[in-house]
GROMACS .gro file of C-alpha atoms in nm:
model
  130
    1MET     CA    1  -0.002   0.023   0.024
    2ASN     CA    2   0.157   0.361  -0.104
    3ASP     CA    3   0.104   0.626   0.208
    4ASP     CA    4   0.210   0.867  -0.053
    5PRO     CA    5  -0.020   1.187   0.062
    6THR     CA    6   0.055   1.285  -0.319
    7ASP     CA    7  -0.076   1.011  -0.510
    8ALA     CA    8  -0.439   1.010  -0.324
    9PRO     CA    9  -0.556   1.265  -0.570
   10ASN     CA   10  -0.471   1.131  -0.829
   11ALA     CA   11  -0.583   0.835  -0.754
   12THR     CA   12  -0.943   1.002  -0.726
   13ARG     CA   13  -0.896   1.109  -1.070
   14ARG     CA   14  -0.821   0.765  -1.156
   15ARG     CA   15  -1.155   0.672  -1.035
   16ALA     CA   16  -1.353   0.922  -1.200
   17LEU     CA   17  -1.231   0.862  -1.464
   18MET     CA   18  -1.263   0.467  -1.479
   19LEU     CA   19  -1.687   0.557  -1.367
   20GLY     CA   20  -1.677   0.788  -1.658
   21ALA     CA   21  -1.574   0.531  -1.870
   22VAL     CA   22  -1.830   0.271  -1.708
   23GLY     CA   23  -2.122   0.535  -1.721
   24ALA     CA   24  -2.033   0.563  -2.128
   25ALA     CA   25  -2.103   0.272  -2.214
   26ALA     CA   26  -2.430   0.172  -1.993
   27VAL     CA   27  -2.593   0.516  -2.258
   28VAL     CA   28  -2.395   0.345  -2.572
   29SER     CA   29  -2.584   0.008  -2.450
   30ILE     CA   30  -2.921   0.192  -2.406
   31ARG     CA   31  -2.989   0.411  -2.664
   32PRO     CA   32  -3.034   0.085  -2.921
   33ALA     CA   33  -3.185  -0.061  -2.715
   34LEU     CA   34  -3.434   0.232  -2.693
   35ALA     CA   35  -3.428   0.281  -3.071
   36ALA     CA   36  -3.509  -0.086  -3.045
   37THR     CA   37  -3.816  -0.066  -2.840
   38THR     CA   38  -3.900   0.217  -3.112
   39ALA     CA   39  -3.906   0.017  -3.400
   40SER     CA   40  -4.121  -0.280  -3.194
   41ILE     CA   41  -4.391  -0.072  -3.079
   42SER     CA   42  -4.428   0.086  -3.478
   43THR     CA   43  -4.456  -0.314  -3.556
   44CYS     CA   44  -4.556  -0.523  -3.268
   45GLU     CA   45  -5.014  -0.682  -3.260
   46ILE     CA   46  -5.221  -0.669  -3.061
   47PRO     CA   47  -5.497  -0.914  -3.185
   48VAL     CA   48  -5.874  -0.800  -3.110
   49PRO     CA   49  -5.993  -1.019  -2.839
   50ASP     CA   50  -5.665  -1.308  -2.849
   51PRO     CA   51  -5.649  -1.552  -2.984
   52GLY     CA   52  -5.790  -1.774  -2.598
   53ARG     CA   53  -6.133  -1.547  -2.685
   54ALA     CA   54  -6.138  -1.626  -3.079
   55GLY     CA   55  -6.517  -1.587  -3.190
   56SER     CA   56  -6.574  -1.336  -2.898
   57TYR     CA   57  -6.726  -0.962  -2.933
   58ILE     CA   58  -6.595  -0.692  -2.764
   59ALA     CA   59  -6.851  -0.507  -2.570
   60ALA     CA   60  -6.873  -0.149  -2.524
   61ASP     CA   61  -6.655  -0.160  -2.213
   62GLY     CA   62  -6.399  -0.382  -2.363
   63THR     CA   63  -6.532  -0.734  -2.205
   64THR     CA   64  -6.532  -1.044  -2.456
   65VAL     CA   65  -6.916  -1.189  -2.450
   66PRO     CA   66  -7.058  -1.460  -2.632
   67SER     CA   67  -7.112  -1.389  -3.078
   68GLY     CA   68  -7.379  -1.210  -3.117
   69THR     CA   69  -7.457  -1.005  -2.821
   70GLN     CA   70  -7.673  -0.681  -2.882
   71GLY     CA   71  -7.499  -0.388  -2.854
   72ALA     CA   72  -7.124  -0.544  -2.886
   73PHE     CA   73  -6.912  -0.591  -3.170
   74ALA     CA   74  -6.752  -0.830  -3.363
   75PRO     CA   75  -6.378  -0.877  -3.363
   76PRO     CA   76  -6.187  -0.608  -3.666
   77GLY     CA   77  -6.032  -0.822  -3.961
   78ARG     CA   78  -5.680  -0.824  -3.855
   79PRO     CA   79  -5.482  -0.695  -3.577
   80PHE     CA   80  -5.385  -0.402  -3.482
   81LYS     CA   81  -5.048  -0.273  -3.524
   82GLY     CA   82  -4.856  -0.107  -3.181
   83GLU     CA   83  -4.862   0.263  -3.338
   84GLU     CA   84  -5.240   0.254  -3.362
   85VAL     CA   85  -5.278   0.157  -3.095
   86ARG     CA   86  -5.114   0.408  -2.939
   87THR     CA   87  -5.226   0.634  -3.203
   88ALA     CA   88  -5.634   0.548  -2.998
   89LEU     CA   89  -5.505   0.577  -2.684
   90ALA     CA   90  -5.445   0.931  -2.703
   91GLY     CA   91  -5.784   1.039  -2.853
   92GLY     CA   92  -5.767   0.912  -3.168
   93GLN     CA   93  -5.983   0.656  -3.369
   94LEU     CA   94  -5.861   0.237  -3.466
   95PRO     CA   95  -5.850   0.254  -3.855
   96GLY     CA   96  -6.159   0.078  -4.031
   97THR     CA   97  -6.320   0.155  -3.714
   98THR     CA   98  -6.673   0.363  -3.640
   99TYR     CA   99  -6.574   0.560  -3.294
  100ASP     CA  100  -6.823   0.335  -3.147
  101GLN     CA  101  -6.538   0.091  -3.241
  102SER     CA  102  -6.257   0.167  -3.163
  103ARG     CA  103  -6.340   0.261  -2.845
  104ALA     CA  104  -6.465  -0.057  -2.731
  105TYR     CA  105  -6.123  -0.196  -2.878
  106THR     CA  106  -5.958   0.065  -2.680
  107ASN     CA  107  -6.075  -0.033  -2.346
  108TYR     CA  108  -6.040  -0.404  -2.407
  109ILE     CA  109  -5.726  -0.331  -2.505
  110ARG     CA  110  -5.679  -0.127  -2.132
  111ARG     CA  111  -5.745  -0.441  -1.994
  112LEU     CA  112  -5.487  -0.695  -2.124
  113GLN     CA  113  -5.317  -0.910  -1.815
  114SER     CA  114  -5.008  -1.083  -1.808
  115GLY     CA  115  -4.992  -1.393  -2.047
  116THR     CA  116  -5.222  -1.279  -2.295
  117SER     CA  117  -5.173  -1.157  -2.615
  118GLY     CA  118  -5.086  -0.841  -2.718
  119PHE     CA  119  -5.013  -0.765  -2.402
  120THR     CA  120  -4.623  -0.744  -2.438
  121CYS     CA  121  -4.730  -0.474  -2.726
  122PHE     CA  122  -4.946  -0.273  -2.496
  123ALA     CA  123  -4.697  -0.244  -2.256
  124SER     CA  124  -4.442  -0.140  -2.435
  125LEU     CA  125  -4.699   0.180  -2.527
  126GLN     CA  126  -4.704   0.297  -2.182
  127MET     CA  127  -4.358   0.260  -2.108
  128PRO     CA  128  -4.217   0.668  -2.128
  129ARG     CA  129  -3.925   0.721  -2.369
  130GLY     CA  130  -3.662   0.955  -2.307
   0.00000   0.00000   0.00000
């Protein structure tokens, strides 16, 4: 061990430089991850309803009901892209839907839970991006 008091500032400087290098590496590795997240949000899909409830209709409150239920909506012909859902959640409308259908489908999407098809896509829409 070196007890030379003049070496202390050099050790502190070296430590700061090492920490700075670690921090820079973290920033470099996080930015591509954010870019990948942005790309995946625009391409991920949310089926309405999920395949486990295929054939069900969607009620105005977003619950699934038996097909043909009065006042409920038939499933759309295709899954919605993450970017389409983001727009609808911000007050827009899902493509190819009426105002009431779009509200019912977005209510359904808001109710998605872990393990349900489309949940990961929906969860990624909720994450803040920097």
